[in-house]
Amino acid sequence: MVTFGKKLKERSIQEWQGYYINYKLMKKKVKQYSRQIEGGNLERRHVLKDFSRMLDNQIEKIALFMLEQQGLLSSRLQRLRESHDALQEQPDISLVSNLKEEYRAVGQDLLKLLFFVEMNAIGIRKILKKFDKRLGYRFTNYYVKTRANHPYSELQQVFRHVGLGAVVGAVSRNLHELQNNQGSYLSIYDQPVLPLQDPVVDSIRAAVDRLTRSTNFLHFMAQHALIMQEELPSPQDEEGEEEDGRYHFMSLLLNLVNTFLYMVNTYIIVPTADDYSMSLGAAATVCGVVIGAMAVAQLFSSVYFSAWSNRSYFKPLIFSSIVLFIGNLLYALAFDLNSIAVLLIGRLFCGLGSARAVNRRYISDCVPLKIRMQASAGFVSASALGMACGPALAGLLQVRFKIYKVTFNQDTLPGWVMAIAWLMYLVWLAISFREPALQPEEIPKTSEASNNSETVQDVNLEKGIKQPLLITAEEIEEQAEDECDGSEEAAEDSRAPANSIVAAYRLLTPSVKVQLLIYFMLKYAMEILLSESSVITTYYFGWSTSSVAIFLFCLGLTVLPVNLVVGSYISNMFEDRQILLVSEIMVCVGILLSFHVAVPYTVPQYVCSGLIMFVSAEVLEGVNLSLLSRVMSSRLSRGTYNGGLLSTEAGTIARVIADATITVAGYLGRDMLLNVTLLPSLVICVLSIVATCFTYNSMY
């Protein structure tokens, strides 16, 4: 892995060398501070004051140069504007062509300036994190908060690239006007999504997208999907990604439809699982086993589908569709066969067809970077929509009839409907999916330095190096830089993916383990709420299947609005750590309010407590997975045993244990079911809160 210092030196524009952040000098200064503090020769206040002054000077140098370059570009654009106005009065094709070339030249210089800003913004973030890591201070939060919104701070110029938007707009608008559409009365402002067929403008847009680092809804939703990427590539990498032909829109759509159908398949049986169990002679609480059987099989299917996706995407999806068709067919036929065993086998088959690992891998491997965020957000949206549509569809299937001794009722129709849906999907998949070309595997470096670094990395992992709960996406690269700084630290992290579940586990730092615990907790709590909802509401309130379906449908509908609010507003006002902790506390509050104590249990208490628990868990899941995608080692972004697989397995294990808890607790009687199942949720939730506080506080 190339360290940022080397990357900055190699990619910096030669004539602007003196205006870049002096990353090498500041890194040496941080090391000097560290040695002096260890020797007791320097006070903390002096370090903070000296480093703040040095960083302020560096940012001022960058910001003033940016303003100077913006002024030069603005002057050139103003002169071109005058020429453009003159051409409007006396059109000349040759002069129009020359003017377009001049605008493109301004665009090329603008690209250089955008790249200059991007490299400096990354350098500032990295040196702040390196300072915190080496000296154990929380200096980054202090520095950004005191400078970001101060009227005299130049930090806004770098991180918000103030003024550059106007230059980008001027170049784009004028090139659009000079295209062969002079007869149109529409501008780029009337058609903001109209693509401008000009490579310079496309490159500028790509550069602006890379430069924009602020949290927004789309970025939040993409990280919610835990589709990991290693680092932002250069424009040349993006162009190569377009040319390799791996991306196919219809194939991406088929992956998203697979995600949607699988989530519908998971939740369509929840409102009727207890009735179906009783109709086959089992207890109502056996619904926990019926629902959980799918999750049990998914524990194994996630691994082999993840491994299979290393070689193909089409074949796993075909296999998944066939297995899910068979599973739903068995689920529907269990009623006429009067066999609980056939019912459970059907659900196990459905779990064995879980291809979510393939869906994630297709997005991370085959979708171009510039639309990968939208595709990842689509993955989350498809999951949320399926979660809401499943119970709603079950509520509509309240009919009963027979065809040739085959029964169709509210219990069996979910199986029949999903079997038909998967059969139709299988035909569409066979016709429209295009298998992407496999990429050649990277050959690991065999140099002495890389061998030595891997050895030291293994030793460090065995010792369990502590890392902060919250780190930036560049932390992995910073670790490689630290390893290159001295003989006591490793030279660089191996880029080879983990080749076993044990190797993947060894790559998990304490902070990652805590976040996986949080993910386990929220999945456990949500599964308890959803899976036992039919039994609880029937026992306490006498709800019908339609009422349960409406309740679950309303819960599912909250997913996207909640993520919209968190991703667009809350995450911009508060630190992720604060949102994480408050969400955990609110889940705990929801669990506490759900307990049935002395007073009669009422519908408002159940609905309100369930809503608090579910919404808080959704917020917690989004923030937690967003952080997890940044904290995990780059080695977990590829291969079979990747970060997505680990999180999926943690969530699936939680669901299996939750469903088993419901069935076991059912032997104590329905009157005890609610409190007995909520108690483990409360204990795990409290443990996760304590672990979060301890992990964060131990860093400082």
XYZ file of C-alpha atoms in Angstrom:
700
model
C 0.000 0.000 0.000
C 1.455 3.371 -1.070
C 1.526 5.768 1.878
C -0.075 9.181 1.565
C 3.255 11.016 1.844
C 4.605 9.183 -1.216
C 1.311 9.556 -3.044
C 1.299 13.317 -2.411
C 4.852 13.632 -3.702
C 4.139 11.591 -6.830
C 0.810 13.186 -7.765
C 1.384 16.824 -6.826
C 1.552 19.402 -9.626
C 5.198 20.452 -9.932
C 4.650 24.191 -10.382
C 2.386 24.230 -7.295
C 4.731 22.229 -5.047
C 5.210 25.027 -2.540
C 1.470 25.424 -1.898
C 0.602 21.869 -0.868
C 0.357 20.917 2.791
C 3.851 20.097 4.056
C 2.752 16.653 5.157
C 6.262 15.315 5.651
C 7.235 18.188 7.962
C 4.056 17.910 10.012
C 4.428 14.138 10.356
C 7.972 14.637 11.654
C 6.667 17.260 14.062
C 4.077 14.829 15.426
C 6.789 12.203 16.004
C 8.912 14.864 17.725
C 6.032 15.836 20.010
C 5.495 12.177 20.867
C 9.149 11.658 21.869
C 9.293 14.891 23.882
C 6.102 14.128 25.787
C 7.315 10.601 26.591
C 10.523 12.153 27.965
C 8.547 14.682 30.020
C 10.182 17.634 28.214
C 7.028 19.213 26.828
C 3.676 20.318 28.257
C 0.368 19.389 26.672
C -0.759 23.033 26.296
C 2.412 23.943 24.432
C 1.954 21.032 22.023
C -1.659 21.944 21.239
C -0.834 25.618 20.748
C 2.223 24.962 18.565
C 0.508 22.337 16.395
C -2.637 24.477 15.994
C -0.545 27.433 14.841
C 1.421 25.283 12.378
C -1.736 23.723 10.910
C -3.453 27.137 10.687
C -0.482 28.425 8.687
C -0.582 25.433 6.341
C -4.325 25.823 5.739
C -3.946 29.574 5.214
C -1.272 28.933 2.569
C -3.562 26.459 0.779
C -6.681 28.654 1.004
C -4.957 31.836 -0.260
C -3.480 29.940 -3.219
C -6.938 28.508 -3.987
C -8.416 32.018 -4.000
C -5.627 33.241 -6.267
C -6.219 30.418 -8.757
C -9.983 30.924 -8.613
C -9.407 34.590 -9.425
C -7.296 33.703 -12.450
C -9.907 31.231 -13.691
C -12.671 33.786 -13.110
C -10.776 36.420 -15.132
C -10.352 33.989 -18.030
C -14.046 33.077 -17.855
C -15.017 36.729 -17.873
C -13.003 37.344 -21.059
C -14.536 34.268 -22.647
C -17.982 35.514 -21.648
C -17.399 38.704 -23.605
C -16.352 36.676 -26.652
C -19.405 34.446 -26.187
C -21.755 37.448 -26.123
C -20.159 38.815 -29.302
C -20.721 35.479 -31.052
C -24.409 35.567 -30.162
C -24.768 38.704 -32.289
C -22.605 37.461 -35.194
C -22.460 33.623 -35.158
C -19.372 32.021 -36.692
C -18.914 28.225 -36.625
C -15.103 28.368 -36.567
C -15.106 30.910 -33.730
C -17.635 28.787 -31.791
C -15.296 25.784 -32.087
C -12.326 27.843 -30.876
C -14.353 29.204 -27.974
C -15.352 25.688 -26.914
C -11.701 24.652 -26.895
C -10.839 27.645 -24.722
C -13.593 26.725 -22.269
C -12.256 23.159 -22.224
C -8.781 24.523 -21.457
C -10.243 26.403 -18.492
C -11.944 23.139 -17.504
C -8.630 21.277 -17.575
C -7.056 23.906 -15.296
C -10.102 23.695 -13.041
C -9.545 19.921 -12.819
C -5.975 20.574 -11.641
C -7.276 22.920 -8.950
C -9.921 20.415 -7.803
C -7.288 17.715 -7.535
C -5.064 20.143 -5.590
C -7.891 20.779 -3.108
C -8.679 17.061 -2.817
C -5.095 16.082 -1.998
C -4.793 18.838 0.620
C -8.142 17.988 2.225
C -7.043 14.353 2.570
C -3.686 15.490 3.979
C -5.351 17.659 6.633
C -7.661 14.836 7.719
C -4.777 12.396 7.882
C -2.431 14.588 9.896
C -5.198 15.366 12.407
C -5.904 11.672 12.894
C -2.208 10.878 13.126
C -1.836 13.540 15.839
C -4.731 12.067 17.845
C -3.447 8.524 17.428
C 0.170 9.257 18.355
C -0.478 11.621 21.264
C -3.771 10.225 22.556
C -5.609 13.565 22.333
C -9.062 14.401 20.965
C -7.600 17.312 19.047
C -9.467 16.689 15.764
C -12.912 17.364 17.221
C -11.671 20.530 18.936
C -9.866 21.845 15.866
C -12.671 21.222 13.375
C -15.408 22.584 15.641
C -13.508 25.787 16.446
C -12.490 26.441 12.817
C -15.259 25.060 10.620
C -17.871 27.742 11.295
C -15.648 30.602 12.467
C -16.004 33.669 10.177
C -12.216 34.077 9.864
C -11.261 30.429 9.392
C -9.797 29.286 6.079
C -10.737 25.670 6.812
C -14.092 26.207 5.078
C -12.280 27.065 1.856
C -10.623 23.648 1.807
C -13.336 21.350 3.121
C -16.330 23.117 1.592
C -14.396 24.245 -1.529
C -16.116 27.636 -1.339
C -16.299 29.429 -4.710
C -15.297 26.462 -6.848
C -18.940 25.595 -7.479
C -19.450 28.879 -9.335
C -16.461 28.185 -11.602
C -17.686 24.626 -12.260
C -21.143 25.993 -13.112
C -19.756 28.640 -15.470
C -17.692 26.123 -17.460
C -20.528 23.583 -17.638
C -23.210 26.122 -18.608
C -21.196 27.790 -21.358
C -20.083 24.501 -22.910
C -23.721 23.393 -22.866
C -24.796 26.569 -24.651
C -22.081 26.127 -27.277
C -23.243 22.605 -28.162
C -25.283 22.052 -31.327
C -28.547 23.044 -29.661
C -28.647 26.807 -30.192
C -32.279 26.560 -31.178
C -33.349 25.275 -27.757
C -34.682 27.620 -25.103
C -33.735 25.219 -22.287
C -30.594 25.600 -20.160
C -28.782 23.224 -17.820
C -30.869 24.705 -15.009
C -34.092 23.602 -16.732
C -32.721 20.105 -17.322
C -30.357 19.385 -14.429
C -30.166 15.668 -15.192
C -29.537 16.115 -18.909
C -26.126 14.583 -19.652
C -23.641 16.902 -21.350
C -21.608 14.914 -23.840
C -18.283 16.533 -23.072
C -15.396 14.602 -21.486
C -14.062 17.686 -19.671
C -17.370 18.323 -17.920
C -17.715 14.627 -17.071
C -14.234 14.668 -15.519
C -15.065 17.825 -13.552
C -18.248 16.241 -12.210
C -16.339 13.117 -11.181
C -13.719 15.272 -9.426
C -16.383 17.257 -7.574
C -18.073 14.010 -6.501
C -14.788 12.735 -5.070
C -14.131 16.035 -3.366
C -17.535 16.221 -1.712
C -17.076 14.367 1.558
C -20.002 15.703 3.611
C -22.478 13.128 4.945
C -25.726 12.929 3.024
C -28.609 10.519 2.742
C -27.238 8.616 -0.223
C -23.806 8.145 1.351
C -25.430 7.073 4.637
C -27.655 4.536 2.904
C -24.755 3.166 0.886
C -22.713 2.500 4.010
C -25.824 1.014 5.600
C -25.512 -1.749 3.000
C -21.931 -2.421 4.197
C -20.650 -2.633 0.641
C -17.007 -1.862 1.286
C -14.429 -0.281 -0.979
C -10.769 0.221 -0.355
C -10.098 3.792 -1.427
C -11.141 6.321 -4.030
C -9.458 5.608 -7.350
C -8.034 8.187 -9.685
C -9.986 9.391 -12.725
C -7.973 6.974 -14.869
C -9.124 4.093 -12.670
C -12.736 5.151 -13.091
C -12.402 5.310 -16.867
C -10.880 1.826 -16.907
C -13.723 0.617 -14.757
C -16.201 1.875 -17.366
C -14.320 0.264 -20.235
C -13.956 -3.243 -18.815
C -17.605 -4.010 -19.564
C -18.393 -5.657 -16.223
C -21.303 -3.345 -15.472
C -24.713 -4.216 -16.917
C -27.784 -2.278 -15.768
C -30.254 -5.152 -16.171
C -27.977 -7.458 -14.175
C -27.812 -4.882 -11.381
C -31.605 -4.563 -11.456
C -31.954 -8.350 -11.214
C -29.712 -8.345 -8.133
C -31.868 -5.667 -6.493
C -35.059 -7.578 -7.353
C -33.497 -10.695 -5.802
C -32.859 -8.678 -2.620
C -36.448 -7.395 -2.604
C -38.040 -10.815 -3.169
C -35.898 -12.467 -0.509
C -36.945 -9.904 2.110
C -40.595 -10.342 1.111
C -40.076 -14.108 1.434
C -38.608 -13.664 4.912
C -41.412 -11.554 6.389
C -44.504 -12.679 4.462
C -45.063 -15.606 6.842
C -44.666 -13.666 10.110
C -48.372 -12.717 10.550
C -49.578 -16.302 9.932
C -46.745 -18.518 11.230
C -48.459 -19.141 14.588
C -51.788 -20.111 12.935
C -49.986 -22.408 10.504
C -48.120 -24.125 13.376
C -51.356 -24.722 15.316
C -53.142 -26.056 12.215
C -50.419 -28.716 12.008
C -50.845 -29.692 15.657
C -47.929 -27.721 17.133
C -47.949 -24.921 19.706
C -48.321 -21.325 18.525
C -44.847 -20.480 19.814
C -43.321 -23.000 17.401
C -43.629 -20.074 14.979
C -40.219 -19.057 16.360
C -38.672 -22.224 14.930
C -40.602 -21.871 11.655
C -39.413 -18.293 11.158
C -35.903 -19.012 12.473
C -35.332 -22.080 10.255
C -34.646 -19.743 7.368
C -32.018 -17.890 9.398
C -30.353 -21.169 10.466
C -29.867 -22.224 6.851
C -28.661 -18.720 5.968
C -25.697 -19.191 8.330
C -24.327 -21.759 5.897
C -25.646 -20.325 2.629
C -23.935 -16.965 3.257
C -20.535 -18.693 3.305
C -20.902 -20.836 0.187
C -22.599 -18.060 -1.781
C -19.803 -15.675 -0.803
C -17.214 -18.234 -1.992
C -19.196 -18.991 -5.154
C -19.355 -15.282 -6.060
C -15.546 -15.328 -6.442
C -16.074 -17.326 -9.642
C -19.558 -16.465 -10.885
C -22.631 -14.331 -10.204
C -25.107 -15.887 -12.622
C -24.902 -19.503 -11.409
C -25.411 -18.659 -7.699
C -28.474 -16.566 -8.575
C -29.911 -19.388 -10.691
C -29.307 -21.871 -7.875
C -30.816 -19.469 -5.342
C -34.004 -19.031 -7.385
C -34.475 -22.787 -7.858
C -33.924 -23.563 -4.169
C -36.302 -20.772 -3.097
C -38.947 -22.038 -5.530
C -38.690 -25.558 -4.051
C -38.663 -24.208 -0.485
C -41.837 -22.172 -0.951
C -43.524 -25.085 -2.722
C -42.802 -27.357 0.263
C -43.990 -24.651 2.666
C -47.323 -24.423 0.817
C -47.812 -28.216 0.533
C -47.129 -28.859 4.231
C -50.751 -27.989 5.062
C -52.279 -30.742 2.907
C -49.542 -33.172 3.938
C -50.253 -32.253 7.579
C -46.535 -32.295 8.318
C -44.656 -29.791 10.461
C -41.446 -31.440 9.237
C -42.220 -30.542 5.598
C -42.998 -26.999 6.736
C -39.597 -26.666 8.444
C -37.751 -28.272 5.516
C -39.395 -25.761 3.210
C -38.167 -22.866 5.335
C -34.683 -24.385 5.512
C -34.612 -24.537 1.711
C -35.603 -20.856 1.595
C -32.672 -20.012 3.862
C -30.311 -22.058 1.698
C -31.294 -19.821 -1.211
C -30.183 -16.581 0.455
C -28.024 -14.855 -2.169
C -27.573 -11.514 -0.378
C -23.805 -12.121 -0.310
C -23.875 -12.362 -4.113
C -25.992 -9.192 -4.380
C -23.483 -7.259 -2.250
C -20.474 -8.617 -4.128
C -21.972 -7.755 -7.518
C -22.421 -4.128 -6.457
C -18.964 -3.832 -4.911
C -17.157 -5.620 -7.787
C -19.069 -4.781 -10.968
C -20.810 -1.429 -10.501
C -18.698 1.625 -11.477
C -17.585 3.779 -8.572
C -19.502 6.865 -9.676
C -22.874 5.059 -9.328
C -21.870 2.531 -6.668
C -23.277 4.720 -3.908
C -26.665 4.883 -5.666
C -26.600 1.115 -6.222
C -25.759 0.510 -2.561
C -28.578 2.809 -1.477
C -30.834 0.868 -3.846
C -29.811 -2.357 -2.098
C -30.903 -0.947 1.279
C -34.102 0.513 -0.182
C -35.016 -2.802 -1.831
C -34.487 -4.584 1.500
C -36.628 -2.044 3.366
C -39.388 -2.183 0.751
C -39.416 -5.981 0.862
C -39.596 -5.925 4.633
C -42.687 -3.687 4.468
C -44.376 -5.474 1.540
C -44.050 -8.974 3.028
C -46.512 -8.536 5.923
C -48.751 -6.293 3.798
C -49.031 -9.023 1.159
C -49.857 -11.578 3.867
C -52.685 -9.324 5.041
C -54.210 -9.351 1.550
C -54.149 -13.146 1.205
C -57.149 -13.730 3.472
C -59.054 -16.176 1.233
C -59.755 -19.908 1.316
C -60.473 -22.300 -1.554
C -59.390 -25.700 -2.953
C -58.221 -26.845 -6.371
C -57.882 -30.621 -6.869
C -57.533 -31.264 -3.114
C -54.827 -28.589 -2.807
C -55.741 -26.024 -0.155
C -55.236 -22.315 -0.676
C -55.690 -20.234 2.476
C -53.972 -17.508 4.512
C -51.376 -20.043 5.705
C -50.453 -21.621 2.369
C -50.928 -18.697 -0.034
C -47.689 -16.958 1.022
C -45.818 -20.062 -0.117
C -47.720 -20.320 -3.410
C -47.345 -16.614 -4.206
C -43.606 -16.631 -3.510
C -43.097 -19.864 -5.492
C -44.717 -18.231 -8.538
C -42.709 -15.042 -7.964
C -39.403 -16.959 -7.869
C -40.351 -18.968 -10.970
C -41.043 -15.757 -12.905
C -37.812 -14.258 -11.597
C -35.893 -17.377 -12.688
C -37.139 -16.999 -16.269
C -36.286 -13.279 -16.310
C -32.848 -14.039 -14.854
C -32.085 -16.697 -17.473
C -33.029 -14.321 -20.290
C -31.581 -10.994 -19.139
C -28.627 -11.525 -16.817
C -25.155 -11.021 -18.279
C -22.255 -12.725 -16.527
C -19.424 -10.193 -16.010
C -15.903 -11.135 -16.979
C -13.820 -12.363 -14.071
C -10.983 -10.098 -13.004
C -7.509 -11.641 -12.628
C -6.484 -12.174 -9.048
C -3.831 -9.895 -7.599
C -0.468 -11.572 -7.083
C 0.775 -10.739 -3.597
C 4.145 -9.056 -3.283
C 6.965 -11.264 -2.116
C 9.512 -8.642 -1.181
C 11.349 -8.867 2.059
C 9.642 -5.754 3.355
C 6.153 -7.130 2.726
C 7.037 -10.433 4.361
C 8.415 -8.629 7.374
C 5.374 -6.350 7.591
C 2.982 -9.302 7.490
C 4.855 -10.938 10.362
C 4.744 -7.791 12.465
C 1.087 -7.282 11.559
C 0.260 -10.776 12.840
C 2.103 -10.045 16.095
C 0.200 -6.779 16.480
C -3.097 -8.525 15.903
C -2.269 -11.141 18.520
C -1.525 -8.375 21.002
C -4.865 -6.765 20.162
C -3.900 -3.219 19.278
C -6.575 -0.820 20.473
C -8.161 1.538 17.972
C -10.723 4.298 18.514
C -14.359 3.426 17.985
C -14.645 6.125 15.355
C -12.016 6.479 12.647
C -12.039 7.838 9.130
C -12.013 5.879 5.898
C -8.307 6.619 5.541
C -7.347 4.993 8.865
C -6.183 1.805 7.195
C -3.788 3.743 5.007
C -2.601 5.695 8.054
C -1.764 2.416 9.756
C 0.413 1.539 6.769
C 2.154 4.911 7.096
C 2.774 4.355 10.787
C 4.223 0.957 10.028
C 6.674 2.588 7.604
C 7.786 5.185 10.159
C 10.083 3.000 12.294
C 11.491 -0.445 12.901
C 9.226 -0.972 15.921
C 6.170 -0.790 13.639
C 5.358 -2.988 10.643
C 6.180 -1.822 7.129
C 2.678 -2.229 5.642
C -0.494 -4.275 5.954
C -0.858 -7.235 3.671
C -3.452 -6.683 0.960
C -4.343 -10.354 0.635
C -7.944 -11.115 1.692
C -8.598 -13.328 4.715
C -8.635 -16.996 3.668
C -10.607 -18.388 6.621
C -13.114 -17.314 9.231
C -10.349 -17.529 11.859
C -8.088 -15.229 9.832
C -10.984 -12.798 9.372
C -11.676 -12.847 13.118
C -8.021 -12.063 13.874
C -8.342 -8.926 11.766
C -11.120 -7.590 13.999
C -9.981 -4.858 16.372
C -11.710 -4.308 19.757
C -13.781 -1.459 18.317
C -14.981 -3.645 15.420
C -15.934 -6.417 17.845
C -17.975 -3.934 19.876
C -19.786 -2.774 16.766
C -20.535 -6.377 15.781
C -21.926 -6.867 19.306
C -24.155 -3.823 18.764
C -25.299 -5.288 15.446
C -26.034 -8.609 17.162
C -28.040 -6.820 19.874
C -30.212 -4.773 17.524
C -30.947 -7.760 15.258
C -31.871 -9.843 18.313
C -34.224 -7.162 19.645
C -35.860 -6.597 16.245
C -36.339 -10.330 15.644
C -37.994 -10.767 19.047
C -40.357 -7.876 18.318
C -41.288 -9.038 14.812
C -41.395 -12.825 15.226
C -43.523 -12.929 18.360
C -45.818 -10.058 17.306
C -48.549 -12.386 16.030
C -48.584 -14.522 19.206
C -48.415 -11.538 21.598
C -51.085 -9.435 19.877
C -53.451 -12.390 19.544
C -53.059 -13.314 23.228
C -53.330 -9.800 24.720
C -55.505 -7.926 22.211
C -57.200 -10.567 20.043
C -55.818 -9.119 16.824
C -56.589 -10.797 13.503
C -53.973 -11.667 10.903
C -54.862 -8.500 8.966
C -54.281 -6.320 12.040
C -50.871 -7.897 12.657
C -49.981 -7.442 8.985
C -50.916 -3.738 9.102
C -48.822 -3.225 12.262
C -45.752 -4.885 10.711
C -46.308 -3.043 7.428
C -46.329 0.304 9.271
C -43.113 -0.618 11.082
C -41.454 -1.509 7.777
C -42.518 1.788 6.213
C -40.522 3.729 8.819
C -37.167 2.397 7.555
C -36.578 4.756 4.619
C -37.918 7.959 6.259
C -35.830 7.296 9.372
C -32.681 6.780 7.315
C -33.508 9.922 5.323
C -33.736 12.048 8.490
C -30.603 10.541 10.031
C -28.535 10.611 6.847
C -29.511 14.127 5.760
C -29.887 16.018 9.018
C -29.007 14.299 12.305
C -25.628 12.971 11.136
C -24.659 16.509 10.113
C -25.500 17.939 13.555
C -24.036 15.290 15.855
C -21.046 12.969 15.926
C -21.656 9.379 14.890
C -20.536 8.233 18.345
C -23.223 10.371 19.976
C -25.940 9.067 17.649
C -24.726 5.518 18.288
C -24.921 5.821 22.064
C -28.273 7.655 22.129
C -29.773 5.062 19.768
C -28.613 2.221 22.020
C -30.172 3.951 25.032
C -33.448 4.470 23.143
C -33.541 0.775 22.167
C -33.105 0.000 25.856
C -35.959 2.391 26.720
C -38.185 0.704 24.121
C -37.419 -2.716 25.612
C -38.165 -1.510 29.159
C -41.491 0.007 28.091
C -42.476 -3.286 26.411
C -42.453 -5.306 29.644
C -45.797 -6.367 31.064
C -45.675 -5.508 34.757
C -48.645 -5.134 37.129
C -50.929 -2.887 35.100
C -53.051 -4.345 32.277
C -51.178 -4.558 28.991
C -52.657 -2.137 26.464
C -52.428 -1.597 22.716
C -50.912 1.933 23.058
C -48.167 0.578 25.340
C -47.280 -2.239 22.932
C -47.446 -0.137 19.764
C -45.535 2.852 21.195
C -42.821 0.749 22.850
C -42.470 -1.379 19.699
C -42.199 1.730 17.537
C -39.545 3.257 19.802
C -37.562 0.013 19.796
C -37.837 -0.564 16.046
C -37.089 3.009 14.931
C -34.169 3.324 17.354
C -32.798 -0.004 16.155
C -33.040 1.205 12.543
C -31.126 4.392 13.383
C -28.592 2.320 15.303
C -28.171 -0.143 12.421
C -27.517 2.624 9.907
C -24.941 4.444 12.036
C -23.301 1.230 13.213
C -22.865 -0.228 9.723
C -21.705 3.143 8.441
C -18.941 3.131 11.047
C -18.214 -0.553 10.514
C -17.587 -0.011 6.794
C -14.879 2.536 7.698
C -13.275 0.698 10.605
C -12.777 -2.745 9.078
C -9.429 -3.715 7.613
C -9.010 -3.378 3.845
C -8.304 -7.124 3.777
C -11.987 -7.634 4.672
C -13.193 -5.732 1.616
C -12.502 -8.660 -0.732
C -12.582 -12.428 -0.822
C -14.980 -14.958 0.644
C -14.598 -13.973 4.296
C -15.311 -10.272 3.844
C -16.798 -7.639 6.143
C -20.272 -8.036 4.666
C -20.203 -11.768 5.410
C -19.089 -11.212 9.021
C -21.852 -8.703 9.705
C -24.417 -10.937 7.991
C -23.356 -13.905 10.096
C -23.529 -11.836 13.315
C -27.053 -10.666 12.454
C -28.167 -14.133 11.357
C -26.884 -15.780 14.553
C -28.816 -13.154 16.528
C -32.000 -13.977 14.633
C -31.530 -17.728 15.142
C -31.038 -17.325 18.896
C -34.003 -14.936 19.135
C -36.350 -17.328 17.310
C -35.136 -20.233 19.438
C -35.754 -18.136 22.570
C -39.373 -17.586 21.512
C -39.976 -21.317 21.056
C -38.292 -22.286 24.349
C -40.081 -19.530 26.270
C -43.358 -20.777 24.835
C -43.158 -23.833 27.098
C -43.579 -21.502 30.085
C -46.943 -20.338 28.767
C -48.120 -17.413 26.663
C -48.566 -15.232 29.723
C -44.810 -15.468 30.408
C -43.649 -15.273 26.768
C -43.351 -11.484 26.498
C -41.269 -10.841 29.613
C -39.088 -13.947 29.229
C -38.096 -13.042 25.660
C -37.543 -9.359 26.455
C -35.190 -10.072 29.362
C -32.252 -11.334 27.202
C -32.780 -8.347 24.887
C -32.428 -5.998 27.847
C -29.284 -7.724 29.146
C -27.563 -7.703 25.734
C -28.564 -4.078 25.174
C -27.087 -2.969 28.514
C -23.890 -4.914 27.771
C -23.538 -3.216 24.386
C -23.989 0.235 25.961
C -21.321 -0.521 28.571
C -18.982 -1.914 25.889
C -19.473 1.189 23.723
C -18.703 3.572 26.605
C -15.716 1.530 27.788
C -14.197 1.145 24.319
C -14.461 4.827 23.536
C -13.296 6.100 26.927
C -10.344 3.699 27.046
C -8.899 5.434 24.005
C -8.484 8.757 25.787
